[in-house]
């Protein structure tokens, strides 16, 4: 397709605007230029400076000249680049909104920056920087008309622009936590973060105590003249630990009450409204249309009592919160089912979940113990006593050996279920129509083991963990990929 | 949709892309050779050791990186437009095979650097709404093919609005 006749360039003043924008960067170049100029006559230096400025200006002009945009029948086509050319095609049916942004400098020139928002992950999707204000409005009109953006979306955006949608008074309550529930949840919130805080605190205590609390070797020598001190030290250590443990529990309780007091999730038909907080009362709206997946998480102790937390991964936009929203931080399985039901999701039947391949055990063991083992063995070459650290690997090894037992998956009822984790367990529920792309990857070791990992890509995540299925047999990986697309 | 559990037959990249990859790898290789030479001279100055072993090792790695590695990397790439999905495979140590259903595509770039233009190849970059693999790049296809692929993807997007 050749560029349509109605291809346009940005406003010529953009060149000036860009030069002014980059001016602060030039300031840093001034000392270098002065140092260079000292060796020359003043007119020579000025000539060189002038040449550099001319080249820069020419480059800016070339960039401006090369950058064109056009609205064709079904797409916006943006073309640019002087040496490296790029032509971007944004189908109009994908344009969700046209934003017009005017910063101070642009306003002085009477210009505006137009950005086309699509569902894509990048921020810089379709930016026209800058066009005249009249052109910006024309673009918005034309694109909105041709894209025929659903009026529902539009009015929703307008509503949220005016402020968060007002709460519906008697919307049914889906999930709520009374104070006793919040307190119980607080008891379980004694997390590793607090342990870290405690050990950080010990650093300060240490400087107060008359001995080195980290010097276990010395303290263990009973026939040492310091034996008495050592016994005092051990009891002092225990007391400090108990105190910090208590403090950790209290801190967990306080934190949870502050955050989750009065937690209520209501179903307002098409969207959930979440209210919580003791002093800082926060309200969030989760549009059900924008929910991409559900994640149920539970810790080891929580799970023993049947408790788990539910998060919903949403696409941001229209004033909605993006990322992973807590929908039920501390709930029983039936309560989670109740929250999932309006989303057309459900927890899987445990019998339907399949275990991953045996190869997962090898990889899990290698991942968990490989590096520490190497460190210990290398250490043992210099000091054989390092071999005594080997039993420390036992818990890592046990967890790694158990990984396969708890890593399970299924594709059924138009959803992907992935469970993983030995101590902290995660259960992902991904409706198949929310899978954006599928990557099947095989590392060198996986090829030897005949396994592959399936990585379904979802929108709005940005978080570290994804619903990856690790180490299933190659054929199964392709079958999963097929089922995800069916 | 009728897709088999096995990957479709993949087409290789254009031979021109191999040259692009060789040239791209040549620059770090030259730097590496220079560093090897510098290290050799330094060792000779400070310790009185011969200067050539460092250069030899660096040169061998550089040669492998510029001559053999790009060829292997090029061969690892493959692509297919099967049913209504774009398949892109790449990687030597970790083989990655990405499947993008065309209806999931948000926008499409056709890109060409000066070197690529000289070698008669272009890049097709497909953006989805995802996060980890939101941008899928297919380098080393002819410009005509990239544009044809883009138009196929466009027609799918048009037929199936969100």
Coordinates of C-alpha atoms in Angstrom, one line a residue:
Chain A
X1 CA 0.0 0.0 0.0
X2 CA 1.4 3.3 -1.0
X3 CA 0.8 6.2 1.3
X4 CA -2.6 7.7 0.8
X5 CA -3.0 11.1 -0.7
X6 CA -4.3 12.4 2.6
X7 CA -1.0 11.7 4.3
X8 CA -0.1 14.6 6.5
X9 CA 2.9 15.9 8.4
X10 CA 3.0 17.3 11.9
X11 CA 2.8 21.0 12.4
X12 CA 6.0 22.7 11.2
X13 CA 6.4 24.4 14.5
X14 CA 7.1 21.0 15.9
X15 CA 10.7 21.4 14.8
X16 CA 11.1 24.5 16.9
X17 CA 9.3 22.8 19.8
X18 CA 11.7 19.9 19.7
X19 CA 14.7 22.1 19.6
X20 CA 13.5 24.0 22.7
X21 CA 12.7 20.7 24.4
X22 CA 16.2 19.4 23.8
X23 CA 17.9 22.7 24.8
X24 CA 18.5 21.6 28.4
X25 CA 20.5 18.7 27.0
X26 CA 22.7 21.1 25.0
X27 CA 23.7 22.9 28.2
X28 CA 25.7 19.9 29.3
X29 CA 27.6 20.0 26.0
X30 CA 28.7 23.6 26.6
X31 CA 31.7 22.9 28.8
X32 CA 33.0 20.3 26.3
X33 CA 32.5 22.8 23.5
X34 CA 34.4 25.5 25.5
X35 CA 37.3 23.2 26.3
X36 CA 37.4 22.4 22.6
X37 CA 37.1 26.0 21.6
X38 CA 40.1 27.1 23.6
X39 CA 42.5 25.6 21.1
X40 CA 41.1 27.7 18.2
X41 CA 40.5 31.2 17.2
X42 CA 37.1 32.5 18.3
X43 CA 35.7 32.7 14.8
X44 CA 36.8 29.1 14.1
X45 CA 35.1 27.9 17.2
X46 CA 31.9 29.8 16.3
X47 CA 32.0 28.3 12.8
X48 CA 32.3 24.8 14.2
X49 CA 29.4 25.6 16.6
X50 CA 27.3 27.0 13.8
X51 CA 28.0 23.9 11.7
X52 CA 26.9 21.6 14.5
X53 CA 23.8 23.6 15.1
X54 CA 23.0 23.5 11.3
X55 CA 23.5 19.7 11.2
X56 CA 21.2 19.3 14.2
X57 CA 18.6 21.6 12.7
X58 CA 18.8 19.8 9.4
X59 CA 18.3 16.5 11.2
X60 CA 15.3 17.8 13.0
X61 CA 13.8 19.0 9.7
X62 CA 14.5 15.7 8.1
X63 CA 12.8 13.9 10.9
X64 CA 9.8 16.2 10.6
X65 CA 9.7 15.8 6.8
X66 CA 9.9 12.0 7.0
X67 CA 7.2 11.7 9.7
X68 CA 3.7 11.4 8.2
X69 CA 0.4 10.1 9.3
X70 CA -2.7 9.1 7.4
X71 CA -6.2 7.9 8.3
X72 CA -7.2 5.3 5.8
X73 CA -10.5 3.5 5.6
X74 CA -9.8 1.1 8.4
X75 CA -6.5 2.1 10.0
X76 CA -4.3 4.9 11.1
X77 CA -0.9 4.6 9.4
X78 CA 2.1 6.4 11.0
X79 CA 5.4 6.4 9.2
X80 CA 8.6 7.9 10.4
X81 CA 12.4 7.6 10.7
X82 CA 15.2 9.1 8.7
X83 CA 17.7 6.2 8.4
X84 CA 15.7 3.4 10.0
X85 CA 12.1 3.6 8.6
X86 CA 9.1 2.4 10.4
X87 CA 5.5 2.2 9.3
X88 CA 3.0 1.5 12.0
X89 CA -0.6 0.4 11.2
X90 CA -3.1 0.8 13.9
X91 CA -6.5 -0.8 12.9
X92 CA -9.3 1.6 13.8
X93 CA -11.2 -1.1 15.5
X94 CA -8.4 -1.3 18.0
X95 CA -8.4 2.4 18.9
X96 CA -10.1 2.7 22.2
X97 CA -9.6 6.4 22.7
X98 CA -8.0 9.4 21.3
X99 CA -6.3 11.6 24.0
X100 CA -5.3 15.2 23.4
X101 CA -2.6 16.5 25.7
X102 CA -1.4 20.1 25.9
X103 CA 1.6 20.9 28.0
X104 CA 2.6 24.5 28.7
X105 CA 5.2 24.7 25.9
X106 CA 2.9 23.2 23.3
X107 CA 0.1 25.6 24.4
X108 CA 2.4 28.6 23.7
X109 CA 2.7 27.3 20.1
X110 CA -1.0 26.5 19.9
X111 CA -0.1 22.8 19.5
X112 CA -1.4 19.6 21.0
X113 CA -0.1 16.0 21.3
X114 CA -2.5 13.4 20.2
X115 CA -2.2 9.8 21.4
X116 CA -4.1 6.9 20.1
X117 CA -4.9 4.4 22.9
X118 CA -5.2 0.8 22.0
X119 CA -5.2 -2.2 24.2
X120 CA -1.5 -2.7 23.6
X121 CA 1.0 -2.9 26.4
X122 CA 3.4 -0.1 25.3
X123 CA 2.9 3.5 26.3
X124 CA 4.1 4.9 23.0
X125 CA 1.5 3.3 20.8
X126 CA 0.5 6.0 18.4
X127 CA 1.7 9.4 19.3
X128 CA 1.4 12.5 17.1
X129 CA 3.7 15.1 18.7
X130 CA 2.6 17.7 17.8
X131 CA -0.3 18.9 15.6
X132 CA -2.3 22.1 15.8
X133 CA -5.2 22.1 18.2
X134 CA -7.7 22.3 15.3
X135 CA -6.1 19.3 13.6
X136 CA -6.1 17.4 16.9
X137 CA -9.9 17.9 17.3
X138 CA -10.4 17.0 13.6
X139 CA -8.4 13.8 14.1
X140 CA -10.4 12.8 17.2
X141 CA -13.6 13.4 15.3
X142 CA -12.6 11.4 12.2
X143 CA -11.1 8.5 14.2
X144 CA -14.0 8.3 16.6
X145 CA -16.5 8.3 13.7
X146 CA -14.7 5.8 11.6
X147 CA -13.8 3.6 14.6
X148 CA -17.4 3.7 15.6
X149 CA -16.3 3.2 19.1
X150 CA -19.0 1.6 21.2
X151 CA -21.1 4.3 22.7
X152 CA -21.1 2.4 26.0
X153 CA -17.4 2.7 26.3
X154 CA -17.5 6.3 25.5
X155 CA -20.2 7.2 28.1
X156 CA -18.3 5.2 30.6
X157 CA -15.1 7.1 30.0
X158 CA -17.0 10.3 30.3
X159 CA -18.6 9.3 33.5
X160 CA -15.2 8.4 35.1
X161 CA -13.7 11.5 33.8
X162 CA -16.2 13.4 35.9
X163 CA -15.3 11.4 38.9
X164 CA -15.7 7.8 40.0
X165 CA -19.1 6.3 39.2
X166 CA -21.4 6.8 42.2
X167 CA -22.1 3.7 44.3
X168 CA -25.4 2.0 43.7
X169 CA -27.1 2.1 47.2
X170 CA -28.5 -1.5 47.5
X171 CA -26.2 -3.5 45.3
X172 CA -25.9 -7.1 46.5
X173 CA -22.9 -7.8 48.7
X174 CA -20.7 -10.5 47.3
X175 CA -18.1 -10.7 50.0
X176 CA -17.4 -8.9 53.3
X177 CA -15.1 -9.3 56.2
X178 CA -16.4 -8.6 59.7
X179 CA -13.9 -7.5 62.4
X180 CA -13.2 -11.0 63.8
X181 CA -12.4 -12.2 60.3
X182 CA -10.0 -9.3 59.7
X183 CA -8.3 -10.1 63.0
X184 CA -7.9 -13.8 62.2
X185 CA -6.5 -12.7 58.8
X186 CA -4.1 -10.4 60.6
X187 CA -2.7 -13.3 62.6
X188 CA -1.7 -15.1 59.4
X189 CA -0.1 -11.9 58.1
X190 CA 3.1 -12.5 60.1
X191 CA 5.2 -12.7 57.0
X192 CA 8.8 -13.0 56.0
X193 CA 8.8 -9.2 55.5
X194 CA 8.4 -8.9 59.2
X195 CA 11.2 -11.4 59.8
X196 CA 13.4 -9.2 57.7
X197 CA 12.5 -6.2 59.8
X198 CA 13.3 -8.2 62.9
X199 CA 16.7 -9.1 61.7
X200 CA 17.3 -5.5 60.7
X201 CA 16.3 -4.6 64.2
X202 CA 18.8 -7.1 65.6
X203 CA 21.6 -5.2 64.0
X204 CA 20.8 -2.3 66.4
X205 CA 20.4 -4.6 69.4
X206 CA 23.8 -6.1 68.7
X207 CA 25.7 -2.9 69.4
X208 CA 24.0 -2.7 72.8
X209 CA 24.8 -6.2 74.0
X210 CA 28.2 -6.9 75.6
X211 CA 28.9 -9.9 73.2
X212 CA 28.6 -10.8 69.6
X213 CA 25.2 -12.6 69.2
X214 CA 26.2 -13.9 65.8
X215 CA 29.3 -15.7 67.1
X216 CA 27.7 -19.1 67.6
X217 CA 30.9 -20.9 67.4
X218 CA 32.3 -19.1 70.4
X219 CA 29.1 -19.3 72.4
X220 CA 28.9 -23.1 71.9
X221 CA 32.3 -23.7 73.5
X222 CA 31.2 -24.6 77.0
X223 CA 34.7 -24.9 78.5
X224 CA 35.5 -21.4 77.2
X225 CA 36.0 -18.8 80.0
X226 CA 33.0 -17.0 78.5
X227 CA 30.7 -20.0 79.1
X228 CA 28.7 -18.2 81.7
X229 CA 28.3 -15.2 79.5
X230 CA 27.3 -17.6 76.7
X231 CA 24.4 -19.0 78.7
X232 CA 23.2 -15.5 79.5
X233 CA 23.6 -14.7 75.9
X234 CA 21.5 -17.7 74.7
X235 CA 18.6 -16.8 77.1
X236 CA 18.9 -13.2 76.1
X237 CA 18.7 -14.2 72.5
X238 CA 15.6 -16.3 73.1
X239 CA 13.9 -13.4 75.0
X240 CA 14.7 -11.0 72.2
X241 CA 13.4 -13.5 69.6
X242 CA 10.2 -14.0 71.5
X243 CA 9.7 -10.2 71.9
X244 CA 10.2 -9.6 68.2
X245 CA 8.0 -12.5 67.3
X246 CA 5.2 -11.0 69.4
X247 CA 5.9 -7.6 67.9
X248 CA 5.8 -9.1 64.4
X249 CA 2.3 -10.6 65.2
X250 CA 1.1 -7.3 66.6
X251 CA 2.4 -5.4 63.6
X252 CA 0.8 -7.9 61.2
X253 CA -2.5 -7.5 63.0
X254 CA -2.4 -3.7 63.0
X255 CA -1.4 -3.5 59.4
X256 CA -4.2 -5.8 58.3
X257 CA -6.8 -4.0 60.4
X258 CA -5.7 -0.7 59.0
X259 CA -6.0 -2.0 55.4
X260 CA -8.9 -4.4 55.5
X261 CA -11.2 -3.1 58.1
X262 CA -14.8 -3.1 56.8
X263 CA -13.8 -4.9 53.6
X264 CA -16.9 -5.2 51.4
X265 CA -17.2 -6.2 47.7
X266 CA -20.5 -5.5 46.1
X267 CA -21.8 -6.6 42.7
X268 CA -23.2 -3.6 40.9
X269 CA -24.0 -5.5 37.7
X270 CA -21.0 -5.4 35.3
X271 CA -18.6 -4.1 37.9
X272 CA -17.5 -4.8 41.4
X273 CA -17.0 -2.1 44.0
X274 CA -14.5 -2.7 46.8
X275 CA -14.5 -0.6 49.9
X276 CA -12.0 -1.1 52.7
X277 CA -9.7 0.7 55.2
X278 CA -9.9 1.9 58.8
X279 CA -8.5 5.4 58.6
X280 CA -7.9 5.6 54.9
X281 CA -11.1 4.6 53.4
X282 CA -10.4 3.4 49.8
X283 CA -12.8 2.6 47.1
X284 CA -12.0 0.7 43.9
X285 CA -14.1 -0.3 40.9
X286 CA -13.3 -3.4 39.0
X287 CA -15.0 -3.6 35.7
X288 CA -15.8 -7.2 35.0
X289 CA -15.2 -6.7 31.2
X290 CA -11.7 -5.9 32.0
X291 CA -10.9 -8.8 34.2
X292 CA -8.2 -10.9 32.5
X293 CA -7.6 -13.7 35.0
X294 CA -8.2 -14.8 38.6
X295 CA -5.4 -15.8 41.0
X296 CA -6.1 -17.7 44.2
X297 CA -3.2 -17.7 46.6
X298 CA -2.7 -19.4 49.9
X299 CA 0.1 -19.8 52.4
X300 CA 1.0 -23.1 54.1
X301 CA -0.7 -22.3 57.4
X302 CA -3.7 -20.4 55.9
X303 CA -4.4 -23.4 53.7
X304 CA -4.6 -25.8 56.7
X305 CA -7.6 -23.8 57.9
X306 CA -9.1 -23.5 54.4
X307 CA -8.3 -19.8 53.9
X308 CA -7.1 -18.3 50.6
X309 CA -7.0 -15.0 48.9
X310 CA -8.4 -14.0 45.5
X311 CA -7.0 -11.4 43.2
X312 CA -8.3 -10.3 39.8
X313 CA -6.0 -9.2 37.1
X314 CA -7.5 -6.3 35.3
X315 CA -6.7 -4.0 32.4
X316 CA -6.5 -0.4 33.5
X317 CA -8.3 2.4 31.9
X318 CA -11.4 4.6 32.3
X319 CA -10.6 5.2 35.9
X320 CA -10.5 1.5 36.7
X321 CA -7.6 0.2 38.7
X322 CA -5.2 -1.8 36.6
X323 CA -2.9 -4.6 37.8
X324 CA -3.9 -7.3 40.3
X325 CA -6.8 -6.3 42.5
X326 CA -7.6 -8.0 45.8
X327 CA -11.2 -9.2 45.5
X328 CA -11.2 -11.3 48.6
X329 CA -8.1 -11.2 50.7
X330 CA -9.1 -13.9 53.2
X331 CA -11.9 -16.2 52.3
X332 CA -13.1 -19.8 52.3
X333 CA -13.5 -21.7 49.0
X334 CA -17.3 -21.2 48.8
X335 CA -16.9 -17.5 49.2
X336 CA -14.3 -17.4 46.4
X337 CA -16.7 -19.3 44.2
X338 CA -19.4 -16.7 44.9
X339 CA -17.0 -13.9 43.7
X340 CA -15.9 -15.9 40.7
X341 CA -19.5 -16.8 39.5
X342 CA -20.5 -13.4 38.0
X343 CA -17.2 -13.5 36.1
X344 CA -18.2 -16.9 34.6
X345 CA -15.2 -18.5 36.3
X346 CA -15.0 -21.3 38.7
X347 CA -12.4 -23.2 40.7
X348 CA -11.3 -26.4 38.9
X349 CA -12.2 -29.9 39.9
X350 CA -9.0 -31.1 41.5
X351 CA -9.4 -34.5 39.8
X352 CA -9.3 -32.8 36.4
X353 CA -5.9 -31.3 37.0
X354 CA -3.0 -33.1 35.4
X355 CA 0.5 -33.4 36.8
X356 CA 3.4 -32.1 34.8
X357 CA 6.2 -34.3 33.5
X358 CA 8.8 -36.1 35.6
X359 CA 11.4 -33.8 34.0
X360 CA 10.1 -31.1 36.3
X361 CA 11.6 -32.8 39.3
X362 CA 15.1 -32.7 37.8
X363 CA 14.8 -29.1 36.8
X364 CA 13.3 -28.1 40.1
X365 CA 16.1 -29.8 42.0
X366 CA 18.7 -28.3 39.8
X367 CA 17.3 -24.8 40.1
X368 CA 16.8 -25.0 43.9
X369 CA 20.1 -26.6 44.9
X370 CA 22.4 -26.2 41.9
X371 CA 23.9 -22.8 42.8
X372 CA 24.3 -23.3 46.6
X373 CA 25.7 -26.8 45.9
X374 CA 28.3 -25.4 43.6
X375 CA 29.2 -22.7 46.1
X376 CA 29.6 -25.2 48.9
X377 CA 31.7 -27.6 46.8
X378 CA 34.0 -24.8 45.6
X379 CA 34.2 -23.6 49.2
X380 CA 35.1 -27.2 50.2
X381 CA 38.1 -27.1 47.9
X382 CA 39.6 -24.3 50.1
X383 CA 38.1 -25.3 53.5
X384 CA 36.7 -28.8 53.8
X385 CA 34.6 -27.7 56.7
X386 CA 32.3 -26.1 54.2
X387 CA 30.9 -29.6 53.5
X388 CA 29.1 -29.4 56.8
X389 CA 26.8 -26.8 55.2
X390 CA 25.4 -29.6 52.9
X391 CA 22.6 -30.6 55.3
X392 CA 21.3 -27.0 54.9
X393 CA 20.3 -27.9 51.4
X394 CA 17.9 -30.6 52.7
X395 CA 14.9 -28.3 53.0
X396 CA 15.5 -26.9 49.6
X397 CA 15.8 -30.4 48.2
X398 CA 12.6 -31.5 49.8
X399 CA 10.6 -28.6 48.5
X400 CA 12.1 -29.1 45.0
X401 CA 11.2 -32.8 45.1
X402 CA 7.6 -31.9 46.0
X403 CA 7.2 -29.3 43.3
X404 CA 5.9 -31.7 40.7
X405 CA 3.3 -33.0 43.1
X406 CA 1.7 -29.6 43.3
X407 CA 2.3 -28.3 39.8
X408 CA -0.8 -29.2 37.9
X409 CA -2.8 -27.8 35.0
X410 CA -5.9 -28.3 32.9
X411 CA -7.7 -26.7 30.0
X412 CA -11.4 -27.2 30.3
X413 CA -14.6 -25.3 30.2
X414 CA -12.8 -22.6 28.0
X415 CA -10.4 -21.8 30.8
X416 CA -6.8 -22.6 31.6
X417 CA -6.0 -23.7 35.2
X418 CA -2.5 -23.7 36.5
X419 CA -1.6 -24.6 40.0
X420 CA 1.9 -24.3 41.5
X421 CA 3.8 -23.9 44.7
X422 CA 4.6 -26.2 47.6
X423 CA 4.5 -23.8 50.6
X424 CA 2.7 -20.8 49.0
X425 CA 0.3 -22.2 46.5
X426 CA -1.1 -20.3 43.5
X427 CA -4.1 -21.3 41.4
X428 CA -4.5 -19.4 38.1
X429 CA -7.8 -19.3 36.3
X430 CA -7.4 -17.8 32.8
X431 CA -10.4 -17.7 30.4
X432 CA -8.9 -18.9 27.1
X433 CA -10.2 -15.8 25.2
X434 CA -8.0 -13.7 27.4
X435 CA -4.8 -15.4 26.2
X436 CA -3.0 -12.9 23.9
X437 CA -0.2 -15.1 22.7
X438 CA 1.3 -18.4 23.5
X439 CA 5.0 -19.2 23.7
X440 CA 6.3 -22.7 23.9
X441 CA 9.9 -22.7 25.1
X442 CA 12.4 -25.5 25.4
X443 CA 15.8 -24.9 27.1
X444 CA 18.8 -27.1 26.3
X445 CA 18.0 -29.3 29.3
X446 CA 14.3 -29.5 28.5
X447 CA 15.1 -30.8 25.0
X448 CA 17.2 -33.5 26.6
X449 CA 14.3 -34.4 29.0
X450 CA 11.7 -34.2 26.2
X451 CA 9.8 -31.5 27.9
X452 CA 8.6 -27.9 27.1
X453 CA 7.1 -25.0 29.0
X454 CA 4.0 -23.2 27.9
X455 CA 3.8 -19.5 28.6
X456 CA 0.4 -18.0 27.9
X457 CA 0.6 -14.2 27.8
X458 CA -2.2 -12.1 29.3
X459 CA -2.9 -8.4 29.3
X460 CA -2.5 -6.1 32.2
X461 CA -0.1 -8.2 34.2
X462 CA 3.2 -6.4 34.6
X463 CA 3.8 -8.5 37.7
X464 CA 6.6 -11.0 38.2
X465 CA 4.5 -14.2 38.2
X466 CA 2.7 -15.5 35.2
X467 CA 0.5 -18.6 34.7
X468 CA 3.4 -20.6 33.2
X469 CA 3.1 -24.4 32.8
X470 CA 6.7 -25.7 33.3
X471 CA 8.0 -29.0 32.0
X472 CA 5.2 -30.9 30.3
X473 CA 5.9 -33.4 27.6
X474 CA 6.4 -31.7 24.2
X475 CA 3.3 -33.2 22.7
X476 CA 1.2 -32.1 25.6
X477 CA 2.6 -28.6 25.2
X478 CA 1.3 -28.5 21.7
X479 CA -2.0 -30.0 22.8
X480 CA -2.4 -27.3 25.4
X481 CA -1.5 -24.6 22.9
X482 CA -4.2 -26.1 20.6
X483 CA -6.8 -26.2 23.3
X484 CA -6.1 -22.6 24.3
X485 CA -6.8 -21.5 20.8
X486 CA -9.9 -23.7 20.2
Chain B
X1 CA -10.2 -23.6 13.7
X2 CA -8.3 -26.8 12.8
X3 CA -4.9 -26.8 14.2
X4 CA -2.8 -29.9 14.8
X5 CA -1.0 -30.5 18.1
X6 CA 2.3 -30.3 16.1
X7 CA 3.9 -27.1 15.0
X8 CA 3.3 -26.2 11.3
X9 CA 6.2 -26.3 8.9
X10 CA 8.2 -23.1 9.3
X11 CA 9.7 -21.0 6.5
X12 CA 13.3 -19.9 6.9
X13 CA 14.3 -16.2 6.8
X14 CA 15.6 -14.6 3.6
X15 CA 19.3 -15.2 3.0
X16 CA 19.8 -11.4 3.1
X17 CA 19.1 -11.4 6.8
X18 CA 22.1 -13.6 7.3
X19 CA 24.3 -10.8 6.1
X20 CA 22.5 -8.3 8.3
X21 CA 23.2 -10.6 11.3
X22 CA 26.9 -11.1 10.3
X23 CA 27.4 -7.3 10.1
X24 CA 25.6 -6.7 13.4
X25 CA 27.8 -9.3 15.1
X26 CA 30.9 -7.9 13.5
X27 CA 30.9 -4.7 15.6
X28 CA 31.1 -6.3 19.0
X29 CA 33.6 -8.8 17.5
X30 CA 35.9 -6.0 16.4
X31 CA 35.7 -4.4 19.8
X32 CA 36.5 -7.8 21.4
X33 CA 39.5 -8.3 19.2
X34 CA 40.7 -4.8 20.1
X35 CA 40.3 -5.5 23.8
X36 CA 42.2 -8.8 23.4
X37 CA 45.0 -7.0 21.7
X38 CA 45.0 -4.3 24.5
X39 CA 45.0 -6.9 27.2
X40 CA 47.9 -8.8 25.5
X41 CA 50.0 -5.6 25.3
X42 CA 49.2 -4.8 29.0
X43 CA 50.2 -8.3 30.1
X44 CA 53.4 -7.9 28.0
X45 CA 54.2 -4.6 29.6
X46 CA 53.4 -5.5 33.2
X47 CA 54.4 -9.2 33.4
X48 CA 56.6 -9.7 30.4
X49 CA 54.4 -12.5 29.0
X50 CA 53.9 -12.8 25.2
X51 CA 51.2 -10.6 23.9
X52 CA 49.6 -13.0 21.4
X53 CA 47.7 -15.6 23.5
X54 CA 45.2 -13.0 24.7
X55 CA 44.7 -11.8 21.2
X56 CA 44.4 -15.3 19.9
X57 CA 41.7 -16.3 22.4
X58 CA 39.8 -13.0 21.9
X59 CA 40.2 -13.3 18.2
X60 CA 38.9 -16.9 18.1
X61 CA 35.8 -15.9 20.1
X62 CA 35.3 -12.9 17.9
X63 CA 35.6 -15.0 14.8
X64 CA 33.1 -17.5 16.1
X65 CA 30.7 -14.7 17.1
X66 CA 30.9 -13.0 13.7
X67 CA 31.1 -15.9 11.4
X68 CA 29.6 -19.1 12.9
X69 CA 27.1 -17.8 15.5
X70 CA 25.0 -15.5 13.2
X71 CA 24.6 -18.4 10.8
X72 CA 23.3 -20.7 13.5
X73 CA 21.1 -17.9 14.9
X74 CA 19.7 -17.3 11.4
X75 CA 18.9 -20.9 10.9
X76 CA 17.1 -21.0 14.3
X77 CA 14.5 -18.5 13.1
X78 CA 11.4 -19.7 11.3
X79 CA 7.9 -18.4 10.7
X80 CA 4.6 -19.5 9.4
X81 CA 1.2 -18.1 8.8
X82 CA -1.0 -21.1 9.6
X83 CA -4.8 -20.8 9.8
X84 CA -5.2 -17.5 11.4
X85 CA -2.1 -17.5 13.5
X86 CA 1.3 -16.2 13.1
X87 CA 4.0 -18.6 14.3
X88 CA 7.5 -17.3 15.0
X89 CA 10.3 -19.6 16.3
X90 CA 13.7 -18.5 17.4
X91 CA 16.6 -19.2 19.7
X92 CA 19.4 -21.8 19.9
X93 CA 19.9 -22.6 23.5
X94 CA 16.3 -21.9 24.5
X95 CA 14.0 -22.7 21.6
X96 CA 11.0 -20.3 21.7
X97 CA 8.0 -20.8 19.5
X98 CA 5.4 -18.0 19.8
X99 CA 1.9 -18.3 18.5
X100 CA 0.0 -15.1 18.0
X101 CA -3.7 -15.5 17.0
X102 CA -4.2 -12.7 14.4
X103 CA -7.4 -11.5 16.1
X104 CA -5.3 -10.6 19.2
X105 CA -3.1 -8.2 17.3
X106 CA -3.4 -4.5 18.4
X107 CA -1.1 -2.8 15.9
X108 CA 1.6 -3.7 13.4
X109 CA 4.9 -2.2 12.5
X110 CA 6.8 -2.7 9.3
X111 CA 10.4 -1.5 9.9
X112 CA 13.5 -1.3 7.9
X113 CA 17.0 0.0 8.9
X114 CA 19.5 1.1 6.3
X115 CA 21.4 -2.2 6.4
X116 CA 18.3 -4.1 6.1
X117 CA 17.2 -2.0 3.1
X118 CA 20.6 -2.7 1.5
X119 CA 20.1 -6.5 2.0
X120 CA 16.5 -6.4 0.8
X121 CA 14.8 -7.5 4.1
X122 CA 12.4 -5.9 6.5
X123 CA 11.0 -6.6 10.0
X124 CA 7.4 -7.2 10.9
X125 CA 6.6 -6.3 14.5
X126 CA 3.3 -7.4 15.9
X127 CA 2.0 -5.8 19.1
X128 CA -0.5 -7.6 21.3
X129 CA -2.2 -6.5 24.5
X130 CA -0.1 -9.0 26.5
X131 CA 2.8 -8.3 28.8
X132 CA 5.6 -10.8 28.7
X133 CA 5.5 -11.4 24.9
X134 CA 3.6 -8.3 23.9
X135 CA 5.9 -7.5 21.0
X136 CA 6.7 -10.3 18.6
X137 CA 9.3 -9.4 16.0
X138 CA 9.8 -11.3 12.8
X139 CA 13.0 -10.1 11.0
X140 CA 14.4 -11.0 7.7
X141 CA 11.5 -11.2 5.4
X142 CA 11.1 -9.3 2.2
X143 CA 9.4 -5.9 2.4
X144 CA 6.7 -7.2 0.0
X145 CA 6.0 -10.2 2.2
X146 CA 6.0 -8.0 5.4
X147 CA 3.4 -5.8 3.8
X148 CA 1.4 -8.7 2.6
X149 CA 1.4 -10.2 6.1
X150 CA 0.4 -6.9 7.5
X151 CA -2.6 -6.7 5.2
X152 CA -3.6 -10.2 6.1
X153 CA -3.4 -9.3 9.8
X154 CA -5.4 -6.1 9.2
X155 CA -8.2 -7.9 7.5
X156 CA -8.4 -10.3 10.4
X157 CA -8.5 -7.5 12.9
X158 CA -11.2 -5.8 10.9
X159 CA -13.4 -8.9 10.7
X160 CA -13.1 -9.6 14.3
X161 CA -13.4 -6.4 16.4
X162 CA -12.9 -6.9 20.1

